[in-house]
PDB file of C-alpha atoms in Angstrom:
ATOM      1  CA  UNK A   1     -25.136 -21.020  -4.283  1.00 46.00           C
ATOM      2  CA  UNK A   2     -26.697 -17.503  -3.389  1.00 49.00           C
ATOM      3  CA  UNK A   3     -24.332 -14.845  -2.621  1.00 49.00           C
ATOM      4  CA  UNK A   4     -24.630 -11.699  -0.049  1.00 57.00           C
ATOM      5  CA  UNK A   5     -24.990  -8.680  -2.210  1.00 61.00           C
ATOM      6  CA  UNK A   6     -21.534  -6.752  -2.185  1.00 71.00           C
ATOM      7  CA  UNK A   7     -21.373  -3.316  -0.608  1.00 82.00           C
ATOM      8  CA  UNK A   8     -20.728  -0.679  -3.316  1.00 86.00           C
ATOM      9  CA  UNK A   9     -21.593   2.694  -4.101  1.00 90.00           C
ATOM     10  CA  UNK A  10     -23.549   4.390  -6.335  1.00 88.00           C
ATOM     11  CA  UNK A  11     -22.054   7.503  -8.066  1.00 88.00           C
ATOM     12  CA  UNK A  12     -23.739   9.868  -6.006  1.00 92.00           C
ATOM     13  CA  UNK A  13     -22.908   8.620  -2.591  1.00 94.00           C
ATOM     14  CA  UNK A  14     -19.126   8.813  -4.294  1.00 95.00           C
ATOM     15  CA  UNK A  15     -19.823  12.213  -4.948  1.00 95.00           C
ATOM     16  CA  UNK A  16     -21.264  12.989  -1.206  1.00 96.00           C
ATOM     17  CA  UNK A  17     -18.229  11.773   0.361  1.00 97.00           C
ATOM     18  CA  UNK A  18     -15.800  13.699  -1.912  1.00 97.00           C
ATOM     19  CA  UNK A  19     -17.716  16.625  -1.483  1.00 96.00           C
ATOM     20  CA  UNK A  20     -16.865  16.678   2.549  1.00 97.00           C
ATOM     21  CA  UNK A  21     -12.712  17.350   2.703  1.00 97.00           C
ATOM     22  CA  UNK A  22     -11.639  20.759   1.939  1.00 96.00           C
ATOM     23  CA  UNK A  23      -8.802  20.806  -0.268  1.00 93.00           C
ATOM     24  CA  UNK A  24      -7.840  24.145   0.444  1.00 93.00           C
ATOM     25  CA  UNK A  25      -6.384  22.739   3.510  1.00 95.00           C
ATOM     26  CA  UNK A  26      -3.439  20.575   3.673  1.00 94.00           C
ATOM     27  CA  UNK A  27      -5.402  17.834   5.683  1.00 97.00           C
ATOM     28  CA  UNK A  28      -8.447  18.437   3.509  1.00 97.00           C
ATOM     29  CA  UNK A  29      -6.550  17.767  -0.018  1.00 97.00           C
ATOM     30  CA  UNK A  30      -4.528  15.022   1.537  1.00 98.00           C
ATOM     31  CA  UNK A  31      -8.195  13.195   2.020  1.00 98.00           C
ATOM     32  CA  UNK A  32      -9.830  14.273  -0.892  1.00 98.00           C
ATOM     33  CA  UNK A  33      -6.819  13.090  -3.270  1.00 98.00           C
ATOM     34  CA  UNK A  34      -7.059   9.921  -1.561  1.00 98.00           C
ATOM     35  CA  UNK A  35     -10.617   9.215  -1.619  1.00 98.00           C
ATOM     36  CA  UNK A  36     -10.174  10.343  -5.271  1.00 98.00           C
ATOM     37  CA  UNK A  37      -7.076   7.838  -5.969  1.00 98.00           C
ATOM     38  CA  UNK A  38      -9.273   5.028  -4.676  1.00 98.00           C
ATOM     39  CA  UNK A  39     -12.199   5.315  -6.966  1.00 96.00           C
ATOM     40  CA  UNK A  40     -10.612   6.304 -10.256  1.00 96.00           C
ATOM     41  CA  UNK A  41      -8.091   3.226  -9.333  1.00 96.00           C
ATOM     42  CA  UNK A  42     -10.175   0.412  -7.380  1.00 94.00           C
ATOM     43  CA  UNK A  43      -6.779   0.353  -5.985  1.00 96.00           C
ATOM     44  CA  UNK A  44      -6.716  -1.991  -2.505  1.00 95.00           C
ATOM     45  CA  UNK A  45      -5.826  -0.600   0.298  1.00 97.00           C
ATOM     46  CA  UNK A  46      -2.855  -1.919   0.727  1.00 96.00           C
ATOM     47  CA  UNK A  47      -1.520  -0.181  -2.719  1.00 97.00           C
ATOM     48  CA  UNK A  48      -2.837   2.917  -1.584  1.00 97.00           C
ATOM     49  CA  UNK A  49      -0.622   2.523   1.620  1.00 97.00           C
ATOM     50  CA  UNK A  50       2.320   1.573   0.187  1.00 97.00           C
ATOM     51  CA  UNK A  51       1.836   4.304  -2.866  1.00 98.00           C
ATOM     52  CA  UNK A  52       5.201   6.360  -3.603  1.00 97.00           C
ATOM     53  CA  UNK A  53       5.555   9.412  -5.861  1.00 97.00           C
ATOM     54  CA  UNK A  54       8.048   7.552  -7.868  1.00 97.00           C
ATOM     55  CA  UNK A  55       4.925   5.382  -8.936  1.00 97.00           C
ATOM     56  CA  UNK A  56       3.170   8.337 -10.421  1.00 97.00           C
ATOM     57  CA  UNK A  57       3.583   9.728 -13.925  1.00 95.00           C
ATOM     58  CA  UNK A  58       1.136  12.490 -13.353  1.00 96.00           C
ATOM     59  CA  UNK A  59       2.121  14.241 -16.934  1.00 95.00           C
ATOM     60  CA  UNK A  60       1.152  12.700 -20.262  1.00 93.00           C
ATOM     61  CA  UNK A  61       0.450  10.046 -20.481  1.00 91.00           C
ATOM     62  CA  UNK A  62      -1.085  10.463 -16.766  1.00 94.00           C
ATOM     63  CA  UNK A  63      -0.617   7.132 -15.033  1.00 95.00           C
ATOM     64  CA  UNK A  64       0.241   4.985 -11.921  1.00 97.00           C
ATOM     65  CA  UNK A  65       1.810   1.620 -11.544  1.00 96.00           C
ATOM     66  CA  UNK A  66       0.263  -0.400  -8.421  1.00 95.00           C
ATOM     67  CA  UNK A  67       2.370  -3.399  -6.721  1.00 92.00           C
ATOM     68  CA  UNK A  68      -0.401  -5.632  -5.992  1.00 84.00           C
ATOM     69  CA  UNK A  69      -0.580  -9.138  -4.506  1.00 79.00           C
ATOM     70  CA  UNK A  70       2.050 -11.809  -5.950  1.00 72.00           C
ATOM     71  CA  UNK A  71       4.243  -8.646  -6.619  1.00 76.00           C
ATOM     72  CA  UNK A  72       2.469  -8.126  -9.924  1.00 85.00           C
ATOM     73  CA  UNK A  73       2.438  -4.270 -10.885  1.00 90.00           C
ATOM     74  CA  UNK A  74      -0.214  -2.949 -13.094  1.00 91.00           C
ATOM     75  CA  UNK A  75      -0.304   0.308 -14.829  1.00 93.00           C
ATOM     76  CA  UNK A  76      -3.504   2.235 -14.878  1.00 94.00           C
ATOM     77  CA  UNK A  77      -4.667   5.391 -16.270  1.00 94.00           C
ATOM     78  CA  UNK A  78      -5.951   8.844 -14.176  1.00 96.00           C
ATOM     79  CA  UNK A  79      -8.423  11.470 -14.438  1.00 95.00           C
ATOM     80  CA  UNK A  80      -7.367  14.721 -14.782  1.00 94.00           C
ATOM     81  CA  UNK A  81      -9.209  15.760 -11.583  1.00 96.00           C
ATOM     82  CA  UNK A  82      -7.029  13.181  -9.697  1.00 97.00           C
ATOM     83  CA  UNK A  83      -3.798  14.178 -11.351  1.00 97.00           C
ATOM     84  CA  UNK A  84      -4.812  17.771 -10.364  1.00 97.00           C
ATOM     85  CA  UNK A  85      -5.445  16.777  -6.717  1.00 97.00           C
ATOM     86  CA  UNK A  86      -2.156  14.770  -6.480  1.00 98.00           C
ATOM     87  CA  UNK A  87       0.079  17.988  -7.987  1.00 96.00           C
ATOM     88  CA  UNK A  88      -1.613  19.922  -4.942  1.00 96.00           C
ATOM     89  CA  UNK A  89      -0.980  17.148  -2.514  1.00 96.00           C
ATOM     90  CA  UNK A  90       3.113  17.481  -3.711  1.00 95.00           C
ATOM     91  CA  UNK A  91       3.691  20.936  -3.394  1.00 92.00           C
ATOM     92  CA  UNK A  92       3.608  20.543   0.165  1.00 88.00           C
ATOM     93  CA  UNK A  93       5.255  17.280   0.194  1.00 90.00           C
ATOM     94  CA  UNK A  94       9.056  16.291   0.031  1.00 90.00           C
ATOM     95  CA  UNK A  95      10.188  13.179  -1.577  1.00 88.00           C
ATOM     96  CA  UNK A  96      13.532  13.383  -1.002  1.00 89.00           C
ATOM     97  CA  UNK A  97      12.675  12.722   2.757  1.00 92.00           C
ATOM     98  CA  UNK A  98       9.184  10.613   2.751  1.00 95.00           C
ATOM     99  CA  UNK A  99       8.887   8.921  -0.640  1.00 97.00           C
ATOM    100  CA  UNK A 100       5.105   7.602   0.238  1.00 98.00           C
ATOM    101  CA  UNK A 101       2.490   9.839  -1.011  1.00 98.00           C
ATOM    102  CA  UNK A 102      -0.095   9.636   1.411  1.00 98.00           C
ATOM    103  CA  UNK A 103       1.341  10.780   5.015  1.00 97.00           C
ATOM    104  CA  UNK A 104      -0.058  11.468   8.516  1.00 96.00           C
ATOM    105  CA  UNK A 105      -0.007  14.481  10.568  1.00 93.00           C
ATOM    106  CA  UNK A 106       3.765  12.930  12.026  1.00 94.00           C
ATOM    107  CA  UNK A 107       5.278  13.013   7.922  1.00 95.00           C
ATOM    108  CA  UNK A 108       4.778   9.111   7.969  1.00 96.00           C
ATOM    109  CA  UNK A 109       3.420   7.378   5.415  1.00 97.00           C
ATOM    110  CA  UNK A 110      -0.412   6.258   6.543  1.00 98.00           C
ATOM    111  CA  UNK A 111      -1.374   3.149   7.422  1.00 97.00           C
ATOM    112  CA  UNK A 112      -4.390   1.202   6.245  1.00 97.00           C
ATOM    113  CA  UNK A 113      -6.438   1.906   9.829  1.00 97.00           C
ATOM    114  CA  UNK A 114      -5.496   5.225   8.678  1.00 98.00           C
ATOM    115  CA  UNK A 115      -7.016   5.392   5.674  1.00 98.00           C
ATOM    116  CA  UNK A 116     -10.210   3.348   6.554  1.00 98.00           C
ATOM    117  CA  UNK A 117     -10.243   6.441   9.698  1.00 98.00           C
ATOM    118  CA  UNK A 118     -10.325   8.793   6.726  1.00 98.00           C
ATOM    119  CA  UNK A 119     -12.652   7.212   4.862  1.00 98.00           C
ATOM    120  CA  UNK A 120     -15.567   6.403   7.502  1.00 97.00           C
ATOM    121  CA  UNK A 121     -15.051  10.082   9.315  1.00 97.00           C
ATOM    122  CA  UNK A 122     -15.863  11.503   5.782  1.00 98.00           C
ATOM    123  CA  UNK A 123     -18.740   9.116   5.245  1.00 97.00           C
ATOM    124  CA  UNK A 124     -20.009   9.853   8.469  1.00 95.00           C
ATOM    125  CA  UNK A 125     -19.731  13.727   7.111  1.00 95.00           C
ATOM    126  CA  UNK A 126     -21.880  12.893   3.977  1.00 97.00           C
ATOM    127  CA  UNK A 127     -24.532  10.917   5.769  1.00 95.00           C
ATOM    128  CA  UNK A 128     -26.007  14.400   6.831  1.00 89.00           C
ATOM    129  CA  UNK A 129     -26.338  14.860   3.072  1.00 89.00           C
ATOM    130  CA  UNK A 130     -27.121  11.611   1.971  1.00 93.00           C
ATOM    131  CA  UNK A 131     -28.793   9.687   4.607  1.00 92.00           C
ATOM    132  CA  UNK A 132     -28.500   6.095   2.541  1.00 88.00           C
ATOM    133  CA  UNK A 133     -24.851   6.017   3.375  1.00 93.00           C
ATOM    134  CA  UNK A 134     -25.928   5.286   6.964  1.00 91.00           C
ATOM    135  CA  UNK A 135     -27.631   1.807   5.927  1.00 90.00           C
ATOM    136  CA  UNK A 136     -23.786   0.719   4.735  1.00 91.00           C
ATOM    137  CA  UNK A 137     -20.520  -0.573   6.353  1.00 93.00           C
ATOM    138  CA  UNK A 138     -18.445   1.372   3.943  1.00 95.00           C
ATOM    139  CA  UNK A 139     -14.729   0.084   4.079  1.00 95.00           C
ATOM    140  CA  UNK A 140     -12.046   1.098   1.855  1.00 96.00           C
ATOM    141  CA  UNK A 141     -12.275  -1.938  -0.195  1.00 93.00           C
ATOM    142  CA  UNK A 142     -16.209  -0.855  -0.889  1.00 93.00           C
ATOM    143  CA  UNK A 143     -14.581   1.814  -2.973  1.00 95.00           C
ATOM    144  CA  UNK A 144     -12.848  -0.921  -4.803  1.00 91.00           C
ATOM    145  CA  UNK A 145     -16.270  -2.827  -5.144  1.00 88.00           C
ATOM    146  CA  UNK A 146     -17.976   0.345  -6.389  1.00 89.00           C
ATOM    147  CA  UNK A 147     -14.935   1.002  -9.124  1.00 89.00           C
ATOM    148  CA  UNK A 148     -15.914  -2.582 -10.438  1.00 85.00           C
ATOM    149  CA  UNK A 149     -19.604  -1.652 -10.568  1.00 84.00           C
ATOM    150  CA  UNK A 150     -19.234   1.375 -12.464  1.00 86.00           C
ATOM    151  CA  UNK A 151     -16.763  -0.199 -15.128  1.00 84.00           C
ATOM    152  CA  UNK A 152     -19.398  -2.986 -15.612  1.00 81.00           C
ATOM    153  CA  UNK A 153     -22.443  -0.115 -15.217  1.00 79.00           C
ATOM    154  CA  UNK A 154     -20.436   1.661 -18.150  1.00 82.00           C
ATOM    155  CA  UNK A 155     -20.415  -1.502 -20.593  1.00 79.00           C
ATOM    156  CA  UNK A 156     -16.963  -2.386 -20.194  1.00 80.00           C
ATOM    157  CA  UNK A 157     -15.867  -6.059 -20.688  1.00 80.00           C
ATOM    158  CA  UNK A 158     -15.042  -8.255 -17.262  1.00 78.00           C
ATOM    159  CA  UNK A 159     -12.321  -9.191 -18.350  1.00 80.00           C
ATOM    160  CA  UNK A 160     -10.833  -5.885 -18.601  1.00 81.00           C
ATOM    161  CA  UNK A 161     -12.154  -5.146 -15.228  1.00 81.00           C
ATOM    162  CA  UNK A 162     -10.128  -8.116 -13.628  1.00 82.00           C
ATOM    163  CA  UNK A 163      -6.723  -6.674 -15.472  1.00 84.00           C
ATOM    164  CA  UNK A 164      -7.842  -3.191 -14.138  1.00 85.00           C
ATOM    165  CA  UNK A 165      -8.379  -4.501 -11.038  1.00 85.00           C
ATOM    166  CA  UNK A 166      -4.810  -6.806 -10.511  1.00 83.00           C
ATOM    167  CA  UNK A 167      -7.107 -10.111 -11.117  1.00 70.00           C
ATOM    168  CA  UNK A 168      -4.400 -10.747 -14.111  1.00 50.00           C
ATOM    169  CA  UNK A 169      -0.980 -10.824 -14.508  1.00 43.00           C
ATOM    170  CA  UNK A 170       0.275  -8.130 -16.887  1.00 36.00           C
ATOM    171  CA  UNK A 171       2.597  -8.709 -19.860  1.00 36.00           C
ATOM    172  CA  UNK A 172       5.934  -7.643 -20.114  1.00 26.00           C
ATOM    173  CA  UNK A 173       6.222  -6.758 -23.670  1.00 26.00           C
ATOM    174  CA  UNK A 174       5.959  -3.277 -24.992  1.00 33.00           C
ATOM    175  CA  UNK A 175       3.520  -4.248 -27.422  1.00 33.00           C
ATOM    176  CA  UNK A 176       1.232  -5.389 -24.701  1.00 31.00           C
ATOM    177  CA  UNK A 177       1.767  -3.090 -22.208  1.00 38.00           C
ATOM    178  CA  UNK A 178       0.763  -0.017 -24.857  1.00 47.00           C
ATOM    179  CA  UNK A 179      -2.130  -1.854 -26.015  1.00 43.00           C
ATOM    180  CA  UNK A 180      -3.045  -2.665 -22.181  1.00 50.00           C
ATOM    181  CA  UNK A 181      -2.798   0.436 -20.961  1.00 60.00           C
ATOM    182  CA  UNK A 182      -5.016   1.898 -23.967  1.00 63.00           C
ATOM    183  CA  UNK A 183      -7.841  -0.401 -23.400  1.00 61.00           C
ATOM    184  CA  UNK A 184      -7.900   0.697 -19.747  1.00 71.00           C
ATOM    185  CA  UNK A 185      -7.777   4.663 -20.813  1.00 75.00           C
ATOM    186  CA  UNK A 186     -10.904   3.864 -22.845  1.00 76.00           C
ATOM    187  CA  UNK A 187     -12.435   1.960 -20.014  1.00 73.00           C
ATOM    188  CA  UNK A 188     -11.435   4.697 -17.587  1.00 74.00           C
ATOM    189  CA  UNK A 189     -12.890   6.916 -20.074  1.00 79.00           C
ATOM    190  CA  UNK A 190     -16.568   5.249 -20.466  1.00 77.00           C
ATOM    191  CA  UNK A 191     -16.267   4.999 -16.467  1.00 75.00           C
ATOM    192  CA  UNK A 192     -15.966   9.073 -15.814  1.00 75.00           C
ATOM    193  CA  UNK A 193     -18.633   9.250 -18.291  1.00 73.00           C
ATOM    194  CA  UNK A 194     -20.807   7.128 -16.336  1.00 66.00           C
ATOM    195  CA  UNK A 195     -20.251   7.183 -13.056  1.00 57.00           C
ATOM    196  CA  UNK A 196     -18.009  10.108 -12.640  1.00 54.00           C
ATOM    197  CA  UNK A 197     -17.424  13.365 -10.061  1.00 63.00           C
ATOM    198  CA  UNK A 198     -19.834  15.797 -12.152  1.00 63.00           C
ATOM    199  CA  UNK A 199     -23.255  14.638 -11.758  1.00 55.00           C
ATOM    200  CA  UNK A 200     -25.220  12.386 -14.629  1.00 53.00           C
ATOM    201  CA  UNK A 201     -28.062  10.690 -14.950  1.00 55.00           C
ATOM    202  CA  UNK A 202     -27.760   6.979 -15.042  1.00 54.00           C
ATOM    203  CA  UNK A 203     -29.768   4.292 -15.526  1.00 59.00           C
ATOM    204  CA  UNK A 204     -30.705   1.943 -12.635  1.00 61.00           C
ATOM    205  CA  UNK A 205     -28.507  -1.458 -12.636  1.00 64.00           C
ATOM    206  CA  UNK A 206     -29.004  -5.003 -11.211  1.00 69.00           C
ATOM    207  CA  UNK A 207     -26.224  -7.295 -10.851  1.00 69.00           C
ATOM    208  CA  UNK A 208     -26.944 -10.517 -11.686  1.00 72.00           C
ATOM    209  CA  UNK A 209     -25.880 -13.340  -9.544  1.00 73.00           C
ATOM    210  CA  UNK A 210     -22.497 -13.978 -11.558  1.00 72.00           C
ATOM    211  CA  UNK A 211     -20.973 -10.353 -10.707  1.00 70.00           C
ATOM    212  CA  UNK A 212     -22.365 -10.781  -7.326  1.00 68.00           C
ATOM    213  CA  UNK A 213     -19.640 -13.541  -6.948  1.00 71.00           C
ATOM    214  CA  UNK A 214     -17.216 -11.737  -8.953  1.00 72.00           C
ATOM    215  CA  UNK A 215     -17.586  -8.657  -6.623  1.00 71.00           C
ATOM    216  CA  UNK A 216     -16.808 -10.641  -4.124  1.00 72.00           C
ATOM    217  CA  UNK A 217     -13.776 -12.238  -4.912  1.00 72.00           C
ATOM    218  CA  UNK A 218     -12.009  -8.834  -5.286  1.00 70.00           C
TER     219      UNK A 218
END
């Protein structure tokens, strides 16, 4: 069976689209954390929706626990660049009133035509910069797609990608949970390495037609 190639992005079209909000204004860093959030996390965009500061431990060790489908939460591990841009997005936000983390310009928390809005009005920013964006219907879940592609660009092990990713339910022991959560900090690791914000050079990659379908079942 031959599969459609999945939408994803490379690391500089990432880059492009992050470059476009201005987080020295509240609207700016509001985008630019989220846009963040959803790369570093592959996070769907349903998560990102629902995503309250109570789900954020943005101190050591920095991390976020995701309710994803089946109401299986998964802890996952954050750059320091998108811990930084979430402790600018709180210090104008109040949690005692709207516990969601991502809000619109009424204080309510945004909705997921809300952040695909966000997403393509940026993209259609970068596309001045970047004209390759323009040959792409890039959704929020493409940002999911290209989190896979760099974890697997990067070397790390499908299987950890599909844990990483909510593709596997997550142990409830300690033991687990520590060892879990360590295997994803090195994977997150190897991934800013590879296909992070600050520019590097990488090596061209072909999927072969078994990620193809894997991609596509996220």
């Amino acid at each position: 069976m031959r599969h459609r190639p999945a939408t994803y992005l490379e690391a500089e079209e990432v880059r492009a689209i992050l470059a476009r909000p201005n987080p020295a204004t509240v609207e700016g860093g509001r985008d630019y954390a989220l846009l963040l959030f959803l790369y570093n996390t592959g996070a769907r965009v349903s998560e990102a929706a629902d995503l309250c500061w109570s789900d954020l431990q943005l101190t050591a060790p920095r991390l976020v626990c995701l309710h994803g489908k089946g109401r299986k939460d998964r802890l996952l591990p954050l750059w320091r660049d998108t811990v930084a841009a979430l402790h600018r997005l709180r210090m104008n936000a109040q949690p005692d009133r709207q516990p969601h983390v991502f809000l619109n310009r009424r204080g309510e928390a945004l909705s997921r035509d809300g952040i695909a809005y966000i997403l393509r009005r940026h993209v259609q920013g970068a596309t001045q910069a970047l004209p390759t964006l323009d040959r792409k219907r890039i959704t929020p879940h493409v940002l999911r797609h290209s989190c896979a592609v760099a974890l697997l660009q990067s070397g790390t092990d499908i299987t950890v990608i599909r844990d990483y990713l909510g593709h596997a339910s997550i142990a409830t022991t300690g033991r687990y949970l520590s060892t879990n959560l360590q295997t994803k900090r090195d994977a997150l690791e190897t991934f800013w390495q590879h296909a992070g914000i600050r520019p590097v050079r990488a090596k061209a990659w072909k999927p072969t037609p078994n990620l193809l379908a894997f991609l596509d079942s996220l």
